[in-house]
Coordinates of C-alpha atoms in Angstrom, one line a residue:
Chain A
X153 CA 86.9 85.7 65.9
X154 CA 85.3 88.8 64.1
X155 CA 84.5 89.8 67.2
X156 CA 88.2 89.9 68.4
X157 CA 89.4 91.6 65.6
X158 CA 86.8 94.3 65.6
X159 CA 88.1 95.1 69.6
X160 CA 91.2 95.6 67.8
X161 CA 90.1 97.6 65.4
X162 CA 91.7 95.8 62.8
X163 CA 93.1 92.5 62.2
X164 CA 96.6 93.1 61.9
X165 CA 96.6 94.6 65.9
X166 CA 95.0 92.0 66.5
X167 CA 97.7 89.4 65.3
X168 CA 100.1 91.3 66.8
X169 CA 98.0 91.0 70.5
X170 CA 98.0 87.8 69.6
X171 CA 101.2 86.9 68.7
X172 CA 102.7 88.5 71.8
X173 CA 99.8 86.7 74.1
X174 CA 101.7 83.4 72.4
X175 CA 104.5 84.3 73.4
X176 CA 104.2 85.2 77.1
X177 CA 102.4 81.7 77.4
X178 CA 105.6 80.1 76.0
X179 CA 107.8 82.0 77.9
X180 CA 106.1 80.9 81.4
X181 CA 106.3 77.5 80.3
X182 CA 110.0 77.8 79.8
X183 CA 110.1 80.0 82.9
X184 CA 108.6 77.1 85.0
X185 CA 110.1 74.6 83.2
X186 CA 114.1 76.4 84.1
X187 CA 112.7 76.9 87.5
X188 CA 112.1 72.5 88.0
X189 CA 115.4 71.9 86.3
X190 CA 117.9 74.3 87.7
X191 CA 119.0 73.7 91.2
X192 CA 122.8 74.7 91.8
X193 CA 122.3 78.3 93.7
X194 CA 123.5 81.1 91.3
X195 CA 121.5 79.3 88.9
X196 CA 118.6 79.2 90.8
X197 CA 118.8 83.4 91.5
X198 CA 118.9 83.5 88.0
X199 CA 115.9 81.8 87.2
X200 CA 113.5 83.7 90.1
X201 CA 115.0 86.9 88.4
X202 CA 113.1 85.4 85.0
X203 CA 110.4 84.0 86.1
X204 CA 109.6 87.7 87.8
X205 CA 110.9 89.3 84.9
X206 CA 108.2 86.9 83.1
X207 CA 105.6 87.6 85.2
X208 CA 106.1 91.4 85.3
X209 CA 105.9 91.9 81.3
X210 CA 102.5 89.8 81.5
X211 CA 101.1 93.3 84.0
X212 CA 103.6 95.8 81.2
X213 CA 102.1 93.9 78.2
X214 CA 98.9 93.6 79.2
X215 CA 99.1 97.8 79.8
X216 CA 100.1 98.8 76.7
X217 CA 97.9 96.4 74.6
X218 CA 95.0 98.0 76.7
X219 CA 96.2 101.6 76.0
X220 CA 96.9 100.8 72.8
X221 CA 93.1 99.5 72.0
X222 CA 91.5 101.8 74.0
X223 CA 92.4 104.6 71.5
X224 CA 94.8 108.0 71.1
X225 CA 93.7 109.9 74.6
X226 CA 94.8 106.5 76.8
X227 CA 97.5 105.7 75.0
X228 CA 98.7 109.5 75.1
X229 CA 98.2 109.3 78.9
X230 CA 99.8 106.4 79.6
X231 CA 103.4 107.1 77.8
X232 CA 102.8 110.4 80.7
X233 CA 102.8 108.4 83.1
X234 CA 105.7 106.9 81.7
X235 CA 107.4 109.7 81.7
X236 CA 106.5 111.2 85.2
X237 CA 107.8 107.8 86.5
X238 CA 110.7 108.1 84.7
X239 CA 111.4 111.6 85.3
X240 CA 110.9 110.9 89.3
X241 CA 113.4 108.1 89.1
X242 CA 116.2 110.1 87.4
X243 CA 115.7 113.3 89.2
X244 CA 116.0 110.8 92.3
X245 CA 119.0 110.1 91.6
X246 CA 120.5 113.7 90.2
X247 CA 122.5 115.9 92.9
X248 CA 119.7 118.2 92.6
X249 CA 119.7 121.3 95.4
X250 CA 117.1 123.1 97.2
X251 CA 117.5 125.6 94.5
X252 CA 116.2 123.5 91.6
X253 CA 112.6 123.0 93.8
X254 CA 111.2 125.2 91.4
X255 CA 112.5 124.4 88.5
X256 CA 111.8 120.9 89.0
X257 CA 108.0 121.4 90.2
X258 CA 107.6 123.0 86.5
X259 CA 109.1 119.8 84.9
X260 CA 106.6 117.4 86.4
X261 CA 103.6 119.4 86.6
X262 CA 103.7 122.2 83.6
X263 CA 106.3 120.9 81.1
X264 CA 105.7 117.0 80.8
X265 CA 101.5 117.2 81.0
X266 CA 102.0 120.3 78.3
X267 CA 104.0 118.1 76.1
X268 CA 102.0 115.5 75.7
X269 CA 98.6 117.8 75.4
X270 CA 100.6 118.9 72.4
X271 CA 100.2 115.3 70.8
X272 CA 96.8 115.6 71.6
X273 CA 95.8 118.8 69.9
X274 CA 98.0 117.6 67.0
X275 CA 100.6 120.6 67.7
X276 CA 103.3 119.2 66.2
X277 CA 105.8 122.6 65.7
X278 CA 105.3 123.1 69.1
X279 CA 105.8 120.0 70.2
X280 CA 109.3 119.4 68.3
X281 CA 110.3 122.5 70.3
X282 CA 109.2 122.5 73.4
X283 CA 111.5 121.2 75.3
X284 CA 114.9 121.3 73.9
X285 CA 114.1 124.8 72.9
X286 CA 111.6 126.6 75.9
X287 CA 111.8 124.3 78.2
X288 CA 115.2 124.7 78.5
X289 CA 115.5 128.2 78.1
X290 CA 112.9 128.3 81.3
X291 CA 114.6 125.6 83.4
X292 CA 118.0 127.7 83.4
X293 CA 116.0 131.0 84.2
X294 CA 113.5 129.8 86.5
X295 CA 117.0 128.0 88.5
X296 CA 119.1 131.5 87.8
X297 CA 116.6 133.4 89.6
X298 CA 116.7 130.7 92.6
X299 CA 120.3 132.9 93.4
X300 CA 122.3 129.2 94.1
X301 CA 125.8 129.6 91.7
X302 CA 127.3 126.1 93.4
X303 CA 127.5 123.4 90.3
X304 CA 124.9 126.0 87.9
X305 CA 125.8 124.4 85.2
X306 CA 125.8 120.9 86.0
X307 CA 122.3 121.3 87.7
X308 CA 120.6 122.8 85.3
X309 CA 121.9 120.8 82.6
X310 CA 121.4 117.4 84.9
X311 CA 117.0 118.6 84.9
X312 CA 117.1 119.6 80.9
X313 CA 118.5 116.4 79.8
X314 CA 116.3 114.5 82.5
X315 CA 113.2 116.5 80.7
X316 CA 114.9 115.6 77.3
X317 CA 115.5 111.3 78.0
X318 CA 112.4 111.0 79.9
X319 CA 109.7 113.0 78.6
X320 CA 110.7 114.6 74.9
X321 CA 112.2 111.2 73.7
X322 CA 109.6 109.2 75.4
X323 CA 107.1 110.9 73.8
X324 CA 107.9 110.1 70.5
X325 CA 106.3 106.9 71.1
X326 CA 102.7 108.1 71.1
X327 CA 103.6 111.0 68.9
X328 CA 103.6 108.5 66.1
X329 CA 99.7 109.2 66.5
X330 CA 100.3 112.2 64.6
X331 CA 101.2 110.4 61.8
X332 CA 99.0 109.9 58.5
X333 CA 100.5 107.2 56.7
X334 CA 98.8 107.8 52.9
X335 CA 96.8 104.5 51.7
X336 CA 96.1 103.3 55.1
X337 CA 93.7 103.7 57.9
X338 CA 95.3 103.6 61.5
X339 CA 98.0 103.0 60.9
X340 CA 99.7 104.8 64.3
X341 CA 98.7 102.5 66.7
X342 CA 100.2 99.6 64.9
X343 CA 103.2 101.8 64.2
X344 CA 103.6 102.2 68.4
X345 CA 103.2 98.5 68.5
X346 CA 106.0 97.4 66.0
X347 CA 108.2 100.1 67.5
X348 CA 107.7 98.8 71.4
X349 CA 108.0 95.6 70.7
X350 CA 111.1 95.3 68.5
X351 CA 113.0 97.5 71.0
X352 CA 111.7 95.6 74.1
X353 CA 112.4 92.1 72.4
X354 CA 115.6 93.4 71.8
X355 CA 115.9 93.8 75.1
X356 CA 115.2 90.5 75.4
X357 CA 116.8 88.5 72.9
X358 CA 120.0 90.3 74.1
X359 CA 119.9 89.3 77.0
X360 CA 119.4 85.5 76.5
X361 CA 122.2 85.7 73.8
X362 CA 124.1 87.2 76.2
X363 CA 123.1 84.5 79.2
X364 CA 123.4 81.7 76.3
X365 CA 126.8 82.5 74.8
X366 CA 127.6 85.6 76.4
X367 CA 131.3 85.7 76.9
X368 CA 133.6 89.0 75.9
X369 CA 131.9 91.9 77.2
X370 CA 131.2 95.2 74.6
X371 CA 132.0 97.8 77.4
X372 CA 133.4 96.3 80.4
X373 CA 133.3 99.6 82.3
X374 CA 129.9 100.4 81.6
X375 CA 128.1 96.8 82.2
X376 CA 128.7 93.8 82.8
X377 CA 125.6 92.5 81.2
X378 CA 125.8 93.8 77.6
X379 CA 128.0 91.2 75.4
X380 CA 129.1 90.5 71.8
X381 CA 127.3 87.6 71.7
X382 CA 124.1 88.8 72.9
X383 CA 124.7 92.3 70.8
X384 CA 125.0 90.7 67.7
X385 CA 122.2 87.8 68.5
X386 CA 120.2 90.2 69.7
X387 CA 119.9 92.7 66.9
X388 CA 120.4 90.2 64.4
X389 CA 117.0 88.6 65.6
X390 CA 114.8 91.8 66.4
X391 CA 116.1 92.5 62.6
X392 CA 114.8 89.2 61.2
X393 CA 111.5 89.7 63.5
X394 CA 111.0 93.3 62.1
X395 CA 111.2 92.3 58.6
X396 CA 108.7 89.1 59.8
X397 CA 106.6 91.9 60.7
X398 CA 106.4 94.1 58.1
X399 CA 102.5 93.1 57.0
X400 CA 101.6 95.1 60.5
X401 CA 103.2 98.0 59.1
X402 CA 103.5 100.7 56.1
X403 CA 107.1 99.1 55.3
X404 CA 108.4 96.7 52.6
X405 CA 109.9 93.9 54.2
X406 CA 113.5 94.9 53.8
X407 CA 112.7 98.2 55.3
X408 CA 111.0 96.8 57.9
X409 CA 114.4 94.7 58.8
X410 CA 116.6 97.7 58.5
X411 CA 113.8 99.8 61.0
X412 CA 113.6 97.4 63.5
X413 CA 118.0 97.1 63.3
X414 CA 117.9 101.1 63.6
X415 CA 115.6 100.4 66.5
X416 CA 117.6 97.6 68.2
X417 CA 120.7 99.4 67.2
X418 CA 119.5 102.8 69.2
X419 CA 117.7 100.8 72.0
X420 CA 121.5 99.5 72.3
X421 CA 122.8 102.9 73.3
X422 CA 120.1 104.1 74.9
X423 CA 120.7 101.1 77.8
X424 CA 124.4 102.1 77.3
X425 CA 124.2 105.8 78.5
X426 CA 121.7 105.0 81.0
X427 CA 124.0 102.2 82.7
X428 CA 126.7 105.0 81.6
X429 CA 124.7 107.2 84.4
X430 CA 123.7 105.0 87.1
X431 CA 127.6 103.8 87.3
X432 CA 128.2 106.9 87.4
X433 CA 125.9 107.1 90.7
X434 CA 127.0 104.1 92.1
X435 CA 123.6 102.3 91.7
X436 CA 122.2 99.4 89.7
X437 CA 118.9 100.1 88.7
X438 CA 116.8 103.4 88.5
X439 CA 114.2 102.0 91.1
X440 CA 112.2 98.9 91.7
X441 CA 108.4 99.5 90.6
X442 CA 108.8 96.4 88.3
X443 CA 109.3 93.4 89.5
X444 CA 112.9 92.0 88.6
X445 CA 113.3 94.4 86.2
X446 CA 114.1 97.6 88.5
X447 CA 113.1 100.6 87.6
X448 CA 110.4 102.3 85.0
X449 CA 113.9 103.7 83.4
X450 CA 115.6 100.8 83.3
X451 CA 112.9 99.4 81.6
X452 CA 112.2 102.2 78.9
X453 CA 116.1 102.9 78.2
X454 CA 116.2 101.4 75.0
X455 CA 113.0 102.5 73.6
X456 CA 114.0 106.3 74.9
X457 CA 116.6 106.3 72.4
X458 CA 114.9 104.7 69.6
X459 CA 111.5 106.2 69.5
X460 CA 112.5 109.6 68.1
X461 CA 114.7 107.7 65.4
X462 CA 111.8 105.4 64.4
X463 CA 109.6 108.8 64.2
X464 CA 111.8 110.7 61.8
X465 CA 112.7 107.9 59.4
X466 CA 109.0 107.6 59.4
X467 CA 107.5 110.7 58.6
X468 CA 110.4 111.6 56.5
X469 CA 110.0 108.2 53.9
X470 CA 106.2 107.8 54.6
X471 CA 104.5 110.6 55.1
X472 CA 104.2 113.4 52.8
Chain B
X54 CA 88.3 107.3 105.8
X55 CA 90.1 110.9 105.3
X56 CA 92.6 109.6 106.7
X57 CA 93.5 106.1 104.5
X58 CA 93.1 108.9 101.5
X59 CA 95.9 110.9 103.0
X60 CA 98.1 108.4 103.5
X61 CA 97.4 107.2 99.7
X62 CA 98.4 110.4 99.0
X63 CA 101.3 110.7 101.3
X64 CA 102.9 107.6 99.6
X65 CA 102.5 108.4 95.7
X66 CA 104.2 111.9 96.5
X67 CA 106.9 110.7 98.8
X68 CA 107.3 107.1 96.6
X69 CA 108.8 105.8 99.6
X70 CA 110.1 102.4 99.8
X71 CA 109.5 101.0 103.5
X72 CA 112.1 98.8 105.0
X73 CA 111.5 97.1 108.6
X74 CA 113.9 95.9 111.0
X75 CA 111.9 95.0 113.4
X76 CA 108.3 93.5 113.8
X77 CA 105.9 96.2 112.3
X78 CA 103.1 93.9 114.5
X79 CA 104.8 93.7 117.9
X80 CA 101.9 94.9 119.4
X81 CA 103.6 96.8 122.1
X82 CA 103.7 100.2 122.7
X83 CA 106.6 102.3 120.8
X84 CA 108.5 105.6 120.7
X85 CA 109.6 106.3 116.9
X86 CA 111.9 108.9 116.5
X87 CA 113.5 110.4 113.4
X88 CA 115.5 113.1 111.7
X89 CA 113.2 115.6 110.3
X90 CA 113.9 117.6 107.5
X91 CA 110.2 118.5 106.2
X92 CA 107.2 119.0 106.6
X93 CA 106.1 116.0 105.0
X94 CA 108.1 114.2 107.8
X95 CA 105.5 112.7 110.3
X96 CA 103.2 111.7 108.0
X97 CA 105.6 109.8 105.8
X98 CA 106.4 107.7 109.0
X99 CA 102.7 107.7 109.9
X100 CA 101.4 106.5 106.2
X101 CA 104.2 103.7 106.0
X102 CA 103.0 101.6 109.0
X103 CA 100.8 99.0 108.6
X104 CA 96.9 100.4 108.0
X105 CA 95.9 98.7 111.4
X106 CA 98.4 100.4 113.1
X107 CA 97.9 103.9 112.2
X108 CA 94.9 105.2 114.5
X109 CA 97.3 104.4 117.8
X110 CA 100.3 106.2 116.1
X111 CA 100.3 109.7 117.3
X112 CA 102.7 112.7 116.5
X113 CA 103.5 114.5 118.4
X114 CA 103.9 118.4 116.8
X115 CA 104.1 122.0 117.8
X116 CA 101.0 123.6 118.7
X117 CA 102.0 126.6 117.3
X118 CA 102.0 125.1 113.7
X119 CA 98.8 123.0 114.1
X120 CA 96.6 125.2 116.2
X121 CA 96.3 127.7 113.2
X122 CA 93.1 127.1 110.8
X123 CA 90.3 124.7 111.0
X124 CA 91.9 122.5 108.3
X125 CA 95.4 121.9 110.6
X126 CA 93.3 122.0 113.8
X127 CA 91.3 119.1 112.0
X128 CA 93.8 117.1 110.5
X129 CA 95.4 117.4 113.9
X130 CA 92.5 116.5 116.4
X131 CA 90.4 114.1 113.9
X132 CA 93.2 112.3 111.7
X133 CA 96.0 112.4 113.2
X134 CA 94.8 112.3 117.1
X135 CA 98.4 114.9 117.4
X136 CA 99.7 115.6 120.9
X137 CA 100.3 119.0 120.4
X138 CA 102.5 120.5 122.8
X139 CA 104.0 123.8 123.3
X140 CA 107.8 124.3 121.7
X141 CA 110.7 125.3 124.2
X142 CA 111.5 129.0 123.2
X143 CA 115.6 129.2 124.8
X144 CA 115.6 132.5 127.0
X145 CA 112.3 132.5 128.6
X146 CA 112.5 132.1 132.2
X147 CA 109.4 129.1 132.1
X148 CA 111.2 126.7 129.5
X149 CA 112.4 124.2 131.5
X150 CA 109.1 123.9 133.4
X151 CA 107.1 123.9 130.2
X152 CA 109.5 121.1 128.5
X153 CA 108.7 119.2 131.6
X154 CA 105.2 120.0 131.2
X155 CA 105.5 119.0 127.3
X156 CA 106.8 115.6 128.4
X157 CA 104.5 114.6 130.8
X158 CA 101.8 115.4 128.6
X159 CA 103.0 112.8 125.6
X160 CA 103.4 110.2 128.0
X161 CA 99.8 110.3 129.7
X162 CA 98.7 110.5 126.3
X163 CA 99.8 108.0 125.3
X164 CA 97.9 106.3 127.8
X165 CA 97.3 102.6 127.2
X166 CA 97.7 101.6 123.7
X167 CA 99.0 104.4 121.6
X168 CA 102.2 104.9 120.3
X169 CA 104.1 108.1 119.0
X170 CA 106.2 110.0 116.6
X171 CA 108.8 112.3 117.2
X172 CA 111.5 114.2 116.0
X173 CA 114.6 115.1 119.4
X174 CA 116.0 117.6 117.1
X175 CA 113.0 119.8 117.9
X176 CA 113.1 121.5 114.6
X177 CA 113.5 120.9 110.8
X178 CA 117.0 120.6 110.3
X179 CA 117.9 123.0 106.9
X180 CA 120.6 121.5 105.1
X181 CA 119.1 117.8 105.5
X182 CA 122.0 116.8 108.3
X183 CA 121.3 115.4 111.4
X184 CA 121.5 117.9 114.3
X185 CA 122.0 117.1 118.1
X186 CA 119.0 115.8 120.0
X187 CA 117.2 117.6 122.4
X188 CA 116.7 116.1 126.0
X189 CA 113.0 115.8 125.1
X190 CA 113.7 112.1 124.2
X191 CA 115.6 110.9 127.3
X192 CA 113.0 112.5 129.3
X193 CA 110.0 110.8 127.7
X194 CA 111.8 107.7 127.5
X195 CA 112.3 107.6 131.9
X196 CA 108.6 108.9 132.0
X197 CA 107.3 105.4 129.5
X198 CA 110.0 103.3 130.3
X199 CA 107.9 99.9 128.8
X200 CA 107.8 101.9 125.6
X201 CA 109.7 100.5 122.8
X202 CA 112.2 103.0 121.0
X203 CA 112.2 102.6 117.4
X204 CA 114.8 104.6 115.2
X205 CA 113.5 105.8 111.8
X206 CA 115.2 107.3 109.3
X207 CA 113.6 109.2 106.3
X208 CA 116.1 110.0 103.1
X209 CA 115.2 112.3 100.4
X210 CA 112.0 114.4 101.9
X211 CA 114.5 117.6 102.4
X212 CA 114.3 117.0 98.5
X213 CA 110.7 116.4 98.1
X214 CA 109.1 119.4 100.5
X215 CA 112.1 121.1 101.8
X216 CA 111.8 123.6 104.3
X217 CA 110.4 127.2 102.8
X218 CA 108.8 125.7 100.1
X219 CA 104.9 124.9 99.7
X220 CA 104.8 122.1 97.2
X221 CA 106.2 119.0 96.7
X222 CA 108.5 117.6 93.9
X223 CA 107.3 113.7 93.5
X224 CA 111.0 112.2 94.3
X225 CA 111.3 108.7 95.2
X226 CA 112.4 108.5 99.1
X227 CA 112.9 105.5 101.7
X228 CA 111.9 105.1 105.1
X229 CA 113.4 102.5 107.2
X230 CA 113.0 102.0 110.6
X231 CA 115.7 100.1 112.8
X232 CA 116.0 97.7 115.4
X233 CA 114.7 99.0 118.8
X234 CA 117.1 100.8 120.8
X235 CA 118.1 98.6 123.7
X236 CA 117.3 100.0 127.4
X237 CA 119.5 100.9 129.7
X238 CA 118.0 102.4 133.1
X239 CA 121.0 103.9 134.5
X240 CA 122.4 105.5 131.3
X241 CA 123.2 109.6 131.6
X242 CA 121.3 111.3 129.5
X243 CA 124.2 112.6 127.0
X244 CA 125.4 109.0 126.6
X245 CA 121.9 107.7 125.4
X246 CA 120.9 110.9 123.4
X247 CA 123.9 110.2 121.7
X248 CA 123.4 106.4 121.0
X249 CA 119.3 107.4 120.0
X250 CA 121.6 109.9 117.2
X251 CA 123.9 107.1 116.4
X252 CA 121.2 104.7 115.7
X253 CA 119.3 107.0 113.4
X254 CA 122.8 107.9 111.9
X255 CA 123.4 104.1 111.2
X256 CA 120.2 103.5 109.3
X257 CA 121.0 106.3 107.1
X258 CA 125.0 104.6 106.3
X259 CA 123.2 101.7 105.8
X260 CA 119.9 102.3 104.0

């Protein structure tokens, strides 16, 4: 056991790790369990969709608890990769032109590695700026100098906010590295874990409110999928599972409950404007790296939105 | 060795998602022709079939390009086992003899077991639409008539590598090839060079 806790680092990661181990177990069960019991054929697709979805957090949680561990350099490089994923799938999908080649060569192989050296080397002015300041300024001359006026606007707008969702939000998440909560030692990584796995299993409990008791839809011409029923039960139980948390973190637990409702709250918009921008496109998901789940962006969509919040409340009560 | 390494490569850049219509294992011997829009192009059909399959798939590509420095001369000769074959200029007085030449040389190479790659529009097409084929296709197609011909399509390299530009942007693109093109021995050329377009056309309304 002292063993396990010392790969950790420290007990409270570690009852975290295995807390959400537990709970992957008992969701298989169930998974398998649906999948005996459910016969009628919409049912049926329903269940294979779970069962992958199941299957494919085991590979995403098993990831992140890794990177987590491991320390600040993997963790660092993995919310990267994160983000070059992400980036590829929404650029995929922008009306992008031959002259935005450029521009967008600089986004995935200068602007996204630089941001997250930032985190690294502990830059933090530079890397509040960065992007929605230089990066943007860059992007509009690198595209103005490509001589292409048709849509200028849109396109070079369409890469900054691409940069800005997938890379500058995302990287909040390991940014709260840079953080040095007074009275307690290490505390970042657990900080990353309470913030990825309230918006995640708000993700989650949303969506089995919403397959539950799901019936009046919040935004009928944005999704189908998001509902009162599993708005309300969703949030209301990613609240009550923050404040449960709260010994993992620097936060009384009331303030723990109202983070994690900030964090479920934003992770709610965040999957709103995404869907807001695929329906726009006439797609369903971003891609399909993850099993049953689509894309890496339709995966990270809520936590895009609420990782910068989560930051800023942060350093702004806790750190001085 | 080199080659498994490229086509590793090849696939994280171009992210393709493959999608089969027919038997990627029918063992026979096949034509696959495509649009092309980039450089990227042959080996994004190459590195998407089945590892096995690879060493009999040859492209076939202009000389000009691939005959320049050792590194395209060995990718070309070693890797790839390219037929490399002389482009049609219009205007000189030779090119319908040396188009001829061009086409009897892909189908001896092919020899026995190997298949290949091309692309009837002849050249990389700019704005990412199809152009009209070239009668390179109809031609090679009477010279190995027990040659399957496979339709590929390839959406989004024009926005990876597009033409004039030297490195890539990692978008995610699709390759799907189609359901072989059914033969016809009698058909005039026009009327199967158009049905070869339509049936690349299809897979892209459809991908």
């Amino acid at each position: 056991m002292t063993r396990y806790i010392q790969l950790f680092g420290d007990s409270a990661l570690a009852a975290l790790v295995t807390g959400v181990l537990g709970l992957l177990i008992v969701a298989s069960l169930v998974g398998q369990l649906l999948s005996r019991h459910v016969t009628n054929p919409s049912g049926r697709a329903t269940v294979d969709n779970i069962n992958a979805r199941i299957r494919a957090w085991w590979v995403m949680a098993s990831i992140f608890a890794v990177a987590v561990t491991m320390g600040t350099v993997v963790s660092i490089g993995l919310f990267c990769l994160i983000s070059f994923l992400a980036l590829r799938e929404f650029v995929t999908l922008a009306a992008t032109r031959a002259g935005d080649h450029r521009a967008l060569f600089w986004s995935f192989f200068v602007i996204t590695p630089v941001q997250y050296f930032l985190i690294w080397i502990q830059w933090y002015g530079l890397f509040s700026i960065l992007i929605p300041v230089y990066a943007s300024m860059f992007l509009a001359i690198r595209t103005v100098s490509a001589g292409d006026t048709e849509r200028f606007l849109e396109r070079t707008a369409t890469t900054h906010w691409g940069l800005m969702i997938c890379v500058y939000f995302v990287s909040y998440v390991p940014a709260l590295l840079l953080l040095h909560v007074p009275g307690s030692a290490r505390e970042a990584p657990k900080l990353m874990f309470f913030l990825v796995l309230i918006a995640q299993m708000s993700d989650v409990l949303q969506y089995v409110w919403g397959k539950l008791l799901g019936k009046r839809r919040v935004a009928p011409a944005i999704s189908p999928n998001k509902t009162w029923a599993g708005l309300i039960g969703g949030v209301g139980c990613s609240t009550a599972l923050g404040a449960a948390l709260w010994w993992a973190t620097p936060f009384s637990p009331v303030v723990a409950a109202a983070m994690a409702f900030v964090v479920a709250m934003m992770g709610f918009a965040g999957g709103l404007i995404m869907s807001a921008i695929k329906r726009g496109h006439g797609v369903k998901d971003y891609g399909a790296l993850i099993q049953g789940h689509g894309g890496v962006l339709d995966r990270i969509d809520s936590l895009c939105f609420a990782a910068p919040i989560f930051f800023h409340l942060t350093r702004y009560f806790y750190v001085h | 060795m080199i080659g498994q390494v490229l086509a590793s490569a090849c696939r994280a850049i171009s992210g393709a998602r493959i999608e089969w219509r027919c038997d990627p294992h029918a063992g026979l011997q096949r034509i696959y022709f495509g649009n092309h829009t980039s450089h990227l192009d042959f080996i994004v059909i190459w590195s998407a079939l089945p590892p096995r399959l690879r060493p009999h798939v040859r492209p076939v590509a202009g000389y000009d390009y691939w005959a320049q420095g050792a590194v395209r001369r060995y990718l070309a000769g070693e890797v790839f086992r390219a037929v490399l074959i002389e482009r049609g200029q219009a205007g000189r007085l030779d090119a319908e003899g040396a188009a001829r030449a061009s086409i009897d040389r892909i189908a001896r190479d092919m020899g026995a077991a190997d298949s290949v790659i091309v692309f009837p529009e002849g050249t990389r097409s700019a704005t990412g639409t199809l152009g009209a084929f070239k009668s390179g296709l109809y031609h090679l197609s009477r010279a190995r008539p027990d040659a399957q011909l496979i339709p590929v399509h390839l959406e989004n390299l024009n926005r990876i590598l597009p033409k004039g530009e030297a490195l890539p942007v990692p978008m995610l693109s699709r390759v799907t090839f189609g359901a072989p093109l059914s033969s016809t021995s009698d058909e005039p050329k026009d009327r199967f060079l158009a049905r070869a377009r339509n049936a690349v056309l299809q897979l892209e309304a459809s991908a």
